[in-house]
Amino acid sequence: MSTEPWTVRRVLTWTASHFEKKGLDAPRLTAEILLAHVLGVTRVRLYVDLDRPLQKAELAAYRGLIEKRADGEPTQYLVGKKEFYGRPFLVDRRVLIPRPETELLVESVLQHLPKEGHCRVLDVCAGSGCIGVTVAAEREGASVWATELSPDAADVARANAEAHGVGGRVTVLQGDLLGPVPPGTRFDVVVSNPPYVATGEIRSLSLEVRSEPRMALDGGADGLDLLRRVAVEARRALKPGGLLALELGEAQGEAVRGLLQGAGYGQVRVVKDLERRDRFAYGTQPKEQGLG
Ligand code: GLN
């Protein structure tokens, strides 16, 4: 048996090749993220300490993570966080892991909001809270409301709001879509990344995505159940000129355009993500018609 010590270098090389054999994406990067997590250091630090031998307890903890990752547990759940719009968000099995494309949705919302002064934003199906919390953190004058059906996910969203110092301006309400929002409350923006995967497509998703809450993915037979309802319900909650901003699946652009037009929005547009796939739809609440 080899008595060569398990240094940072050796452990990373072994793990990257193990992950590669298992067919995981980004094997080396994943090995580094998990090891940095176990050692409580940054990834850069690993490179400074390549010859550092791992202690028994560190090795044991790392082995545990390697096994779980190889079994399909997402890296972000194993380390308990995911960076979104430059901020670390707490994530675990209670919430969907924030996706980079959703940062573009946030960007459009921010563009619609005044840089200074008060504004009110509603994040529907908030999950980890990444959208609403980011908006609150980027706009000091924003009051953000977030609704979330899963009480467990709502707890995570609250924790993220606290962690980013915006707990006082982010109100997380547990309930179905716009149900928990008091009638008469009007928003400058209603934004949502609702579940939009068609039920029949869920089983063909990767093992990693299937470790995420089904409730955060399953959008019904055609994937549009929630998008359809958000489009209709948001009409009663938007100020005149207010923006509805939705994330959607790549095959749903035209269908959602139709939904928004049918629900009476103006300036409806479907926008692609960085991979040039339909990913977002926007519509504007018409200005109140004068009675003439
Ligand atoms: N974009 C997610 C995926 O990768 C789906 C998220 C959602 O349904 N809102 O499958």
PDB file of C-alpha atoms and ligand atoms in Angstrom:
ATOM      1  CA  MET A   1       0.000   0.000   0.000  1.00  0.00           C
ATOM      2  CA  SER A   2       1.278   3.448  -0.906  1.00  0.00           C
ATOM      3  CA  THR A   3       2.387   5.558   2.024  1.00  0.00           C
ATOM      4  CA  GLU A   4       2.552   8.692  -0.073  1.00  0.00           C
ATOM      5  CA  PRO A   5       0.614  11.349   1.856  1.00  0.00           C
ATOM      6  CA  TRP A   6      -2.721  12.643   0.528  1.00  0.00           C
ATOM      7  CA  THR A   7      -1.723  16.210  -0.195  1.00  0.00           C
ATOM      8  CA  VAL A   8      -4.065  18.841  -1.634  1.00  0.00           C
ATOM      9  CA  ARG A   9      -2.444  18.240  -5.038  1.00  0.00           C
ATOM     10  CA  ARG A  10      -2.846  14.480  -4.946  1.00  0.00           C
ATOM     11  CA  VAL A  11      -6.383  14.580  -3.620  1.00  0.00           C
ATOM     12  CA  LEU A  12      -7.477  17.020  -6.325  1.00  0.00           C
ATOM     13  CA  THR A  13      -5.915  14.991  -9.110  1.00  0.00           C
ATOM     14  CA  TRP A  14      -7.504  11.782  -7.869  1.00  0.00           C
ATOM     15  CA  THR A  15     -10.926  13.352  -7.384  1.00  0.00           C
ATOM     16  CA  ALA A  16     -10.988  15.147 -10.731  1.00  0.00           C
ATOM     17  CA  SER A  17     -10.258  11.897 -12.508  1.00  0.00           C
ATOM     18  CA  HIS A  18     -12.855  10.036 -10.414  1.00  0.00           C
ATOM     19  CA  PHE A  19     -15.513  12.638 -11.294  1.00  0.00           C
ATOM     20  CA  GLU A  20     -14.491  12.551 -14.934  1.00  0.00           C
ATOM     21  CA  LYS A  21     -14.956   8.784 -15.043  1.00  0.00           C
ATOM     22  CA  LYS A  22     -18.386   9.244 -13.514  1.00  0.00           C
ATOM     23  CA  GLY A  23     -19.226  11.644 -16.358  1.00  0.00           C
ATOM     24  CA  LEU A  24     -19.740  14.725 -14.167  1.00  0.00           C
ATOM     25  CA  ASP A  25     -19.494  18.234 -15.604  1.00  0.00           C
ATOM     26  CA  ALA A  26     -16.484  20.351 -14.597  1.00  0.00           C
ATOM     27  CA  PRO A  27     -14.690  17.565 -12.676  1.00  0.00           C
ATOM     28  CA  ARG A  28     -11.619  19.548 -11.612  1.00  0.00           C
ATOM     29  CA  LEU A  29     -13.561  22.655 -10.618  1.00  0.00           C
ATOM     30  CA  THR A  30     -15.989  20.564  -8.593  1.00  0.00           C
ATOM     31  CA  ALA A  31     -13.114  18.797  -6.811  1.00  0.00           C
ATOM     32  CA  GLU A  32     -11.669  22.186  -5.909  1.00  0.00           C
ATOM     33  CA  ILE A  33     -14.941  23.713  -4.709  1.00  0.00           C
ATOM     34  CA  LEU A  34     -15.640  20.731  -2.454  1.00  0.00           C
ATOM     35  CA  LEU A  35     -12.109  20.602  -1.028  1.00  0.00           C
ATOM     36  CA  ALA A  36     -12.026  24.346  -0.391  1.00  0.00           C
ATOM     37  CA  HIS A  37     -15.336  23.929   1.447  1.00  0.00           C
ATOM     38  CA  VAL A  38     -14.014  21.103   3.660  1.00  0.00           C
ATOM     39  CA  LEU A  39     -10.837  23.020   4.486  1.00  0.00           C
ATOM     40  CA  GLY A  40     -12.681  26.311   5.004  1.00  0.00           C
ATOM     41  CA  VAL A  41     -10.482  28.176   2.525  1.00  0.00           C
ATOM     42  CA  THR A  42     -10.850  29.824  -0.883  1.00  0.00           C
ATOM     43  CA  ARG A  43     -10.038  27.923  -4.083  1.00  0.00           C
ATOM     44  CA  VAL A  44      -7.062  30.199  -4.663  1.00  0.00           C
ATOM     45  CA  ARG A  45      -5.663  29.180  -1.279  1.00  0.00           C
ATOM     46  CA  LEU A  46      -5.614  25.524  -2.381  1.00  0.00           C
ATOM     47  CA  TYR A  47      -3.031  26.451  -5.010  1.00  0.00           C
ATOM     48  CA  VAL A  48      -0.834  28.124  -2.416  1.00  0.00           C
ATOM     49  CA  ASP A  49      -0.957  24.983  -0.278  1.00  0.00           C
ATOM     50  CA  LEU A  50      -0.719  22.223  -2.887  1.00  0.00           C
ATOM     51  CA  ASP A  51       1.735  20.252  -0.772  1.00  0.00           C
ATOM     52  CA  ARG A  52      -0.266  20.447   2.436  1.00  0.00           C
ATOM     53  CA  PRO A  53      -1.169  16.943   3.643  1.00  0.00           C
ATOM     54  CA  LEU A  54      -4.799  16.442   4.622  1.00  0.00           C
ATOM     55  CA  GLN A  55      -5.630  15.344   8.144  1.00  0.00           C
ATOM     56  CA  LYS A  56      -7.646  12.195   8.692  1.00  0.00           C
ATOM     57  CA  ALA A  57     -10.832  14.060   9.605  1.00  0.00           C
ATOM     58  CA  GLU A  58     -10.512  16.347   6.578  1.00  0.00           C
ATOM     59  CA  LEU A  59     -10.063  13.381   4.283  1.00  0.00           C
ATOM     60  CA  ALA A  60     -13.057  11.630   5.786  1.00  0.00           C
ATOM     61  CA  ALA A  61     -15.248  14.711   5.367  1.00  0.00           C
ATOM     62  CA  TYR A  62     -14.060  15.168   1.780  1.00  0.00           C
ATOM     63  CA  ARG A  63     -14.715  11.508   0.947  1.00  0.00           C
ATOM     64  CA  GLY A  64     -18.278  11.913   2.165  1.00  0.00           C
ATOM     65  CA  LEU A  65     -18.858  14.858  -0.188  1.00  0.00           C
ATOM     66  CA  ILE A  66     -17.221  13.081  -3.126  1.00  0.00           C
ATOM     67  CA  GLU A  67     -19.549  10.138  -2.693  1.00  0.00           C
ATOM     68  CA  LYS A  68     -22.653  12.317  -2.551  1.00  0.00           C
ATOM     69  CA  ARG A  69     -21.558  14.357  -5.567  1.00  0.00           C
ATOM     70  CA  ALA A  70     -20.850  11.186  -7.551  1.00  0.00           C
ATOM     71  CA  ASP A  71     -24.380  10.033  -6.656  1.00  0.00           C
ATOM     72  CA  GLY A  72     -25.822  13.155  -8.294  1.00  0.00           C
ATOM     73  CA  GLU A  73     -26.191  15.580  -5.368  1.00  0.00           C
ATOM     74  CA  PRO A  74     -25.556  19.087  -6.774  1.00  0.00           C
ATOM     75  CA  THR A  75     -22.318  20.729  -5.656  1.00  0.00           C
ATOM     76  CA  GLN A  76     -24.233  23.815  -4.501  1.00  0.00           C
ATOM     77  CA  TYR A  77     -26.306  21.782  -2.021  1.00  0.00           C
ATOM     78  CA  LEU A  78     -23.155  20.107  -0.703  1.00  0.00           C
ATOM     79  CA  VAL A  79     -21.492  23.436   0.053  1.00  0.00           C
ATOM     80  CA  GLY A  80     -24.794  25.145   0.968  1.00  0.00           C
ATOM     81  CA  LYS A  81     -24.382  28.165  -1.264  1.00  0.00           C
ATOM     82  CA  LYS A  82     -24.530  29.508  -4.797  1.00  0.00           C
ATOM     83  CA  GLU A  83     -23.322  32.853  -6.068  1.00  0.00           C
ATOM     84  CA  PHE A  84     -25.969  34.971  -7.772  1.00  0.00           C
ATOM     85  CA  TYR A  85     -25.427  38.497  -9.087  1.00  0.00           C
ATOM     86  CA  GLY A  86     -22.184  38.641  -7.119  1.00  0.00           C
ATOM     87  CA  ARG A  87     -23.653  37.589  -3.782  1.00  0.00           C
ATOM     88  CA  PRO A  88     -23.579  34.209  -2.033  1.00  0.00           C
ATOM     89  CA  PHE A  89     -27.065  32.741  -1.490  1.00  0.00           C
ATOM     90  CA  LEU A  90     -27.834  29.994   1.004  1.00  0.00           C
ATOM     91  CA  VAL A  91     -29.224  26.988  -0.833  1.00  0.00           C
ATOM     92  CA  ASP A  92     -30.203  23.490   0.158  1.00  0.00           C
ATOM     93  CA  ARG A  93     -32.706  20.838  -0.887  1.00  0.00           C
ATOM     94  CA  ARG A  94     -35.582  23.138   0.053  1.00  0.00           C
ATOM     95  CA  VAL A  95     -34.970  25.466  -2.930  1.00  0.00           C
ATOM     96  CA  LEU A  96     -34.082  25.568  -6.616  1.00  0.00           C
ATOM     97  CA  ILE A  97     -30.438  26.489  -7.192  1.00  0.00           C
ATOM     98  CA  PRO A  98     -30.240  29.979  -8.758  1.00  0.00           C
ATOM     99  CA  ARG A  99     -29.259  29.838 -12.452  1.00  0.00           C
ATOM    100  CA  PRO A 100     -26.983  32.347 -14.182  1.00  0.00           C
ATOM    101  CA  GLU A 101     -29.625  33.163 -16.822  1.00  0.00           C
ATOM    102  CA  THR A 102     -31.898  34.460 -14.064  1.00  0.00           C
ATOM    103  CA  GLU A 103     -29.342  37.235 -13.496  1.00  0.00           C
ATOM    104  CA  LEU A 104     -30.468  38.656 -16.844  1.00  0.00           C
ATOM    105  CA  LEU A 105     -34.046  38.746 -15.593  1.00  0.00           C
ATOM    106  CA  VAL A 106     -32.851  40.726 -12.558  1.00  0.00           C
ATOM    107  CA  GLU A 107     -30.924  43.065 -14.864  1.00  0.00           C
ATOM    108  CA  SER A 108     -34.103  43.923 -16.815  1.00  0.00           C
ATOM    109  CA  VAL A 109     -36.022  44.518 -13.610  1.00  0.00           C
ATOM    110  CA  LEU A 110     -33.314  46.875 -12.325  1.00  0.00           C
ATOM    111  CA  GLN A 111     -33.351  48.791 -15.591  1.00  0.00           C
ATOM    112  CA  HIS A 112     -37.050  49.445 -15.157  1.00  0.00           C
ATOM    113  CA  LEU A 113     -36.664  50.748 -11.590  1.00  0.00           C
ATOM    114  CA  PRO A 114     -35.585  54.269 -10.613  1.00  0.00           C
ATOM    115  CA  LYS A 115     -31.979  54.439  -9.341  1.00  0.00           C
ATOM    116  CA  GLU A 116     -33.172  56.449  -6.356  1.00  0.00           C
ATOM    117  CA  GLY A 117     -36.455  56.932  -4.571  1.00  0.00           C
ATOM    118  CA  HIS A 118     -39.114  54.477  -3.528  1.00  0.00           C
ATOM    119  CA  CYS A 119     -40.351  51.626  -5.653  1.00  0.00           C
ATOM    120  CA  ARG A 120     -42.240  48.435  -4.954  1.00  0.00           C
ATOM    121  CA  VAL A 121     -41.432  45.034  -6.435  1.00  0.00           C
ATOM    122  CA  LEU A 122     -43.163  41.672  -6.164  1.00  0.00           C
ATOM    123  CA  ASP A 123     -41.213  38.422  -6.674  1.00  0.00           C
ATOM    124  CA  VAL A 124     -43.661  35.551  -7.266  1.00  0.00           C
ATOM    125  CA  CYS A 125     -42.455  31.948  -6.634  1.00  0.00           C
ATOM    126  CA  ALA A 126     -39.443  33.383  -4.841  1.00  0.00           C
ATOM    127  CA  GLY A 127     -37.653  30.125  -3.937  1.00  0.00           C
ATOM    128  CA  SER A 128     -34.269  31.022  -2.426  1.00  0.00           C
ATOM    129  CA  GLY A 129     -35.237  34.681  -2.749  1.00  0.00           C
ATOM    130  CA  CYS A 130     -32.366  35.344  -5.145  1.00  0.00           C
ATOM    131  CA  ILE A 131     -34.387  37.685  -7.391  1.00  0.00           C
ATOM    132  CA  GLY A 132     -36.168  39.735  -4.741  1.00  0.00           C
ATOM    133  CA  VAL A 133     -33.205  39.927  -2.377  1.00  0.00           C
ATOM    134  CA  THR A 134     -30.888  41.046  -5.186  1.00  0.00           C
ATOM    135  CA  VAL A 135     -33.332  43.760  -6.249  1.00  0.00           C
ATOM    136  CA  ALA A 136     -33.560  44.998  -2.649  1.00  0.00           C
ATOM    137  CA  ALA A 137     -29.771  44.956  -2.307  1.00  0.00           C
ATOM    138  CA  GLU A 138     -29.266  46.831  -5.604  1.00  0.00           C
ATOM    139  CA  ARG A 139     -31.967  49.466  -5.009  1.00  0.00           C
ATOM    140  CA  GLU A 140     -31.994  51.053  -1.559  1.00  0.00           C
ATOM    141  CA  GLY A 141     -35.396  52.584  -2.171  1.00  0.00           C
ATOM    142  CA  ALA A 142     -37.050  49.291  -3.056  1.00  0.00           C
ATOM    143  CA  SER A 143     -39.685  47.602  -0.917  1.00  0.00           C
ATOM    144  CA  VAL A 144     -39.795  44.003  -2.040  1.00  0.00           C
ATOM    145  CA  TRP A 145     -42.559  41.509  -1.469  1.00  0.00           C
ATOM    146  CA  ALA A 146     -41.929  37.866  -2.193  1.00  0.00           C
ATOM    147  CA  THR A 147     -44.447  35.037  -2.307  1.00  0.00           C
ATOM    148  CA  GLU A 148     -43.593  31.358  -2.097  1.00  0.00           C
ATOM    149  CA  LEU A 149     -45.874  28.334  -1.803  1.00  0.00           C
ATOM    150  CA  SER A 150     -43.396  26.114   0.046  1.00  0.00           C
ATOM    151  CA  PRO A 151     -43.056  27.140   3.718  1.00  0.00           C
ATOM    152  CA  ASP A 152     -39.558  25.589   3.734  1.00  0.00           C
ATOM    153  CA  ALA A 153     -38.440  27.634   0.737  1.00  0.00           C
ATOM    154  CA  ALA A 154     -39.985  30.769   2.273  1.00  0.00           C
ATOM    155  CA  ASP A 155     -37.718  30.211   5.307  1.00  0.00           C
ATOM    156  CA  VAL A 156     -34.675  30.073   3.030  1.00  0.00           C
ATOM    157  CA  ALA A 157     -35.740  33.289   1.274  1.00  0.00           C
ATOM    158  CA  ARG A 158     -36.090  35.025   4.663  1.00  0.00           C
ATOM    159  CA  ALA A 159     -32.657  33.789   5.739  1.00  0.00           C
ATOM    160  CA  ASN A 160     -31.137  35.125   2.515  1.00  0.00           C
ATOM    161  CA  ALA A 161     -32.798  38.506   2.987  1.00  0.00           C
ATOM    162  CA  GLU A 162     -31.327  38.687   6.507  1.00  0.00           C
ATOM    163  CA  ALA A 163     -27.924  37.500   5.335  1.00  0.00           C
ATOM    164  CA  HIS A 164     -27.756  40.329   2.808  1.00  0.00           C
ATOM    165  CA  GLY A 165     -28.938  42.969   5.248  1.00  0.00           C
ATOM    166  CA  VAL A 166     -32.268  43.642   3.523  1.00  0.00           C
ATOM    167  CA  GLY A 167     -34.580  41.713   5.877  1.00  0.00           C
ATOM    168  CA  GLY A 168     -36.337  44.966   6.753  1.00  0.00           C
ATOM    169  CA  ARG A 169     -37.273  45.655   3.117  1.00  0.00           C
ATOM    170  CA  VAL A 170     -38.100  42.142   1.927  1.00  0.00           C
ATOM    171  CA  THR A 171     -41.434  40.723   3.088  1.00  0.00           C
ATOM    172  CA  VAL A 172     -41.712  37.014   2.380  1.00  0.00           C
ATOM    173  CA  LEU A 173     -45.287  35.719   2.372  1.00  0.00           C
ATOM    174  CA  GLN A 174     -46.108  32.032   2.200  1.00  0.00           C
ATOM    175  CA  GLY A 175     -48.872  31.274  -0.277  1.00  0.00           C
ATOM    176  CA  ASP A 176     -49.942  30.606  -3.841  1.00  0.00           C
ATOM    177  CA  LEU A 177     -48.783  33.125  -6.480  1.00  0.00           C
ATOM    178  CA  LEU A 178     -50.390  36.527  -5.833  1.00  0.00           C
ATOM    179  CA  GLY A 179     -52.842  35.062  -3.298  1.00  0.00           C
ATOM    180  CA  PRO A 180     -51.073  36.433  -0.185  1.00  0.00           C
ATOM    181  CA  VAL A 181     -50.752  39.975  -1.582  1.00  0.00           C
ATOM    182  CA  PRO A 182     -53.392  42.280  -0.048  1.00  0.00           C
ATOM    183  CA  PRO A 183     -55.836  43.577  -2.691  1.00  0.00           C
ATOM    184  CA  GLY A 184     -55.048  47.140  -3.692  1.00  0.00           C
ATOM    185  CA  THR A 185     -51.271  46.809  -3.279  1.00  0.00           C
ATOM    186  CA  ARG A 186     -49.681  48.048  -6.503  1.00  0.00           C
ATOM    187  CA  PHE A 187     -46.192  47.287  -7.777  1.00  0.00           C
ATOM    188  CA  ASP A 188     -43.775  48.879 -10.235  1.00  0.00           C
ATOM    189  CA  VAL A 189     -42.600  45.407 -11.220  1.00  0.00           C
ATOM    190  CA  VAL A 190     -43.941  41.892 -10.824  1.00  0.00           C
ATOM    191  CA  VAL A 191     -41.182  39.398 -11.562  1.00  0.00           C
ATOM    192  CA  SER A 192     -41.351  35.615 -11.554  1.00  0.00           C
ATOM    193  CA  ASN A 193     -39.283  32.579 -12.360  1.00  0.00           C
ATOM    194  CA  PRO A 194     -42.079  30.062 -11.785  1.00  0.00           C
ATOM    195  CA  PRO A 195     -41.911  26.310 -12.346  1.00  0.00           C
ATOM    196  CA  TYR A 196     -42.118  25.918 -16.134  1.00  0.00           C
ATOM    197  CA  VAL A 197     -40.933  22.424 -17.007  1.00  0.00           C
ATOM    198  CA  ALA A 198     -43.643  20.210 -18.565  1.00  0.00           C
ATOM    199  CA  THR A 199     -44.461  17.323 -16.211  1.00  0.00           C
ATOM    200  CA  GLY A 200     -43.542  14.736 -18.850  1.00  0.00           C
ATOM    201  CA  GLU A 201     -40.090  16.254 -19.346  1.00  0.00           C
ATOM    202  CA  ILE A 202     -39.020  16.088 -15.723  1.00  0.00           C
ATOM    203  CA  ARG A 203     -37.810  12.513 -15.913  1.00  0.00           C
ATOM    204  CA  SER A 204     -35.421  13.380 -18.753  1.00  0.00           C
ATOM    205  CA  LEU A 205     -33.669  16.104 -16.723  1.00  0.00           C
ATOM    206  CA  SER A 206     -30.227  15.416 -15.257  1.00  0.00           C
ATOM    207  CA  LEU A 207     -29.877  13.670 -11.908  1.00  0.00           C
ATOM    208  CA  GLU A 208     -28.751  17.001 -10.457  1.00  0.00           C
ATOM    209  CA  VAL A 209     -31.857  18.898 -11.566  1.00  0.00           C
ATOM    210  CA  ARG A 210     -34.032  16.040 -10.344  1.00  0.00           C
ATOM    211  CA  SER A 211     -32.515  16.529  -6.860  1.00  0.00           C
ATOM    212  CA  GLU A 212     -34.143  19.955  -6.816  1.00  0.00           C
ATOM    213  CA  PRO A 213     -37.649  20.450  -5.422  1.00  0.00           C
ATOM    214  CA  ARG A 214     -40.157  19.117  -7.925  1.00  0.00           C
ATOM    215  CA  MET A 215     -42.477  21.914  -6.887  1.00  0.00           C
ATOM    216  CA  ALA A 216     -39.947  24.412  -8.261  1.00  0.00           C
ATOM    217  CA  LEU A 217     -39.813  22.727 -11.667  1.00  0.00           C
ATOM    218  CA  ASP A 218     -43.176  21.173 -12.523  1.00  0.00           C
ATOM    219  CA  GLY A 219     -45.301  23.566 -14.564  1.00  0.00           C
ATOM    220  CA  GLY A 220     -48.057  21.068 -15.436  1.00  0.00           C
ATOM    221  CA  ALA A 221     -48.862  19.259 -18.691  1.00  0.00           C
ATOM    222  CA  ASP A 222     -47.455  21.954 -21.025  1.00  0.00           C
ATOM    223  CA  GLY A 223     -45.263  23.655 -18.405  1.00  0.00           C
ATOM    224  CA  LEU A 224     -47.344  26.820 -18.698  1.00  0.00           C
ATOM    225  CA  ASP A 225     -49.774  26.403 -15.776  1.00  0.00           C
ATOM    226  CA  LEU A 226     -48.045  28.882 -13.488  1.00  0.00           C
ATOM    227  CA  LEU A 227     -46.963  31.328 -16.219  1.00  0.00           C
ATOM    228  CA  ARG A 228     -50.589  31.474 -17.369  1.00  0.00           C
ATOM    229  CA  ARG A 229     -51.853  32.270 -13.864  1.00  0.00           C
ATOM    230  CA  VAL A 230     -49.107  34.788 -13.032  1.00  0.00           C
ATOM    231  CA  ALA A 231     -49.852  36.666 -16.267  1.00  0.00           C
ATOM    232  CA  VAL A 232     -53.520  37.009 -15.355  1.00  0.00           C
ATOM    233  CA  GLU A 233     -53.095  37.678 -11.624  1.00  0.00           C
ATOM    234  CA  ALA A 234     -50.369  40.310 -12.079  1.00  0.00           C
ATOM    235  CA  ARG A 235     -52.743  42.570 -14.032  1.00  0.00           C
ATOM    236  CA  ARG A 236     -54.500  43.491 -10.787  1.00  0.00           C
ATOM    237  CA  ALA A 237     -51.255  44.177  -8.930  1.00  0.00           C
ATOM    238  CA  LEU A 238     -49.268  46.330 -11.373  1.00  0.00           C
ATOM    239  CA  LYS A 239     -49.282  50.116 -11.429  1.00  0.00           C
ATOM    240  CA  PRO A 240     -50.110  51.672 -14.798  1.00  0.00           C
ATOM    241  CA  GLY A 241     -46.899  51.424 -16.833  1.00  0.00           C
ATOM    242  CA  GLY A 242     -45.634  48.684 -14.476  1.00  0.00           C
ATOM    243  CA  LEU A 243     -43.564  45.811 -15.830  1.00  0.00           C
ATOM    244  CA  LEU A 244     -44.298  42.091 -15.755  1.00  0.00           C
ATOM    245  CA  ALA A 245     -41.015  40.148 -16.132  1.00  0.00           C
ATOM    246  CA  LEU A 246     -41.103  36.379 -16.558  1.00  0.00           C
ATOM    247  CA  GLU A 247     -38.595  33.590 -17.053  1.00  0.00           C
ATOM    248  CA  LEU A 248     -39.740  30.726 -19.276  1.00  0.00           C
ATOM    249  CA  GLY A 249     -38.597  27.580 -21.079  1.00  0.00           C
ATOM    250  CA  GLU A 250     -36.899  27.788 -24.453  1.00  0.00           C
ATOM    251  CA  ALA A 251     -39.875  26.318 -26.316  1.00  0.00           C
ATOM    252  CA  GLN A 252     -42.427  28.578 -24.632  1.00  0.00           C
ATOM    253  CA  GLY A 253     -41.626  32.007 -26.095  1.00  0.00           C
ATOM    254  CA  GLU A 254     -44.461  32.214 -28.580  1.00  0.00           C
ATOM    255  CA  ALA A 255     -46.993  30.670 -26.218  1.00  0.00           C
ATOM    256  CA  VAL A 256     -46.142  33.172 -23.475  1.00  0.00           C
ATOM    257  CA  ARG A 257     -46.228  36.065 -25.941  1.00  0.00           C
ATOM    258  CA  GLY A 258     -49.790  34.982 -26.711  1.00  0.00           C
ATOM    259  CA  LEU A 259     -50.645  34.698 -23.014  1.00  0.00           C
ATOM    260  CA  LEU A 260     -49.425  38.210 -22.278  1.00  0.00           C
ATOM    261  CA  GLN A 261     -51.192  39.722 -25.277  1.00  0.00           C
ATOM    262  CA  GLY A 262     -54.360  37.838 -24.391  1.00  0.00           C
ATOM    263  CA  ALA A 263     -54.177  39.083 -20.782  1.00  0.00           C
ATOM    264  CA  GLY A 264     -54.069  42.691 -22.047  1.00  0.00           C
ATOM    265  CA  TYR A 265     -50.418  43.677 -21.590  1.00  0.00           C
ATOM    266  CA  GLY A 266     -48.802  46.213 -23.886  1.00  0.00           C
ATOM    267  CA  GLN A 267     -45.261  46.255 -25.314  1.00  0.00           C
ATOM    268  CA  VAL A 268     -44.999  42.468 -25.143  1.00  0.00           C
ATOM    269  CA  ARG A 269     -41.581  41.096 -25.992  1.00  0.00           C
ATOM    270  CA  VAL A 270     -39.816  37.746 -25.795  1.00  0.00           C
ATOM    271  CA  VAL A 271     -36.088  37.900 -25.096  1.00  0.00           C
ATOM    272  CA  LYS A 272     -33.342  35.298 -25.495  1.00  0.00           C
ATOM    273  CA  ASP A 273     -30.692  34.257 -22.963  1.00  0.00           C
ATOM    274  CA  LEU A 274     -26.946  34.229 -23.640  1.00  0.00           C
ATOM    275  CA  GLU A 275     -27.287  30.877 -25.368  1.00  0.00           C
ATOM    276  CA  ARG A 276     -29.733  32.501 -27.798  1.00  0.00           C
ATOM    277  CA  ARG A 277     -32.707  30.584 -26.532  1.00  0.00           C
ATOM    278  CA  ASP A 278     -36.055  32.171 -25.718  1.00  0.00           C
ATOM    279  CA  ARG A 279     -35.910  32.624 -21.934  1.00  0.00           C
ATOM    280  CA  PHE A 280     -37.819  35.729 -20.858  1.00  0.00           C
ATOM    281  CA  ALA A 281     -41.042  37.579 -21.625  1.00  0.00           C
ATOM    282  CA  TYR A 282     -41.975  41.126 -20.688  1.00  0.00           C
ATOM    283  CA  GLY A 283     -45.204  43.047 -20.830  1.00  0.00           C
ATOM    284  CA  THR A 284     -46.357  46.427 -19.583  1.00  0.00           C
ATOM    285  CA  GLN A 285     -49.513  47.294 -17.713  1.00  0.00           C
ATOM    286  CA  PRO A 286     -51.405  49.731 -19.942  1.00  0.00           C
ATOM    287  CA  LYS A 287     -51.840  53.257 -18.595  1.00  0.00           C
ATOM    288  CA  GLU A 288     -55.367  53.709 -17.256  1.00  0.00           C
ATOM    289  CA  GLN A 289     -57.808  54.571 -20.037  1.00  0.00           C
ATOM    290  CA  GLY A 290     -59.464  57.945 -19.574  1.00  0.00           C
ATOM    291  CA  LEU A 291     -63.269  57.854 -19.476  1.00  0.00           C
ATOM    292  CA  GLY A 292     -63.396  60.391 -22.313  1.00  0.00           C
TER     293      GLY A 292
HETATM  294  N1  GLN B   1     -34.243  26.691 -15.571  1.00  0.00           N
HETATM  295  C1  GLN B   1     -34.589  25.550 -14.771  1.00  0.00           C
HETATM  296  C2  GLN B   1     -33.912  24.328 -15.353  1.00  0.00           C
HETATM  297  O1  GLN B   1     -32.759  24.383 -15.552  1.00  0.00           O
HETATM  298  C3  GLN B   1     -36.063  25.417 -14.618  1.00  0.00           C
HETATM  299  C4  GLN B   1     -36.475  26.392 -13.609  1.00  0.00           C
HETATM  300  C5  GLN B   1     -37.919  26.614 -13.566  1.00  0.00           C
HETATM  301  O2  GLN B   1     -38.753  25.744 -13.848  1.00  0.00           O
HETATM  302  N2  GLN B   1     -38.247  27.789 -13.203  1.00  0.00           N
HETATM  303  O3  GLN B   1     -34.483  23.290 -15.567  1.00  0.00           O
END
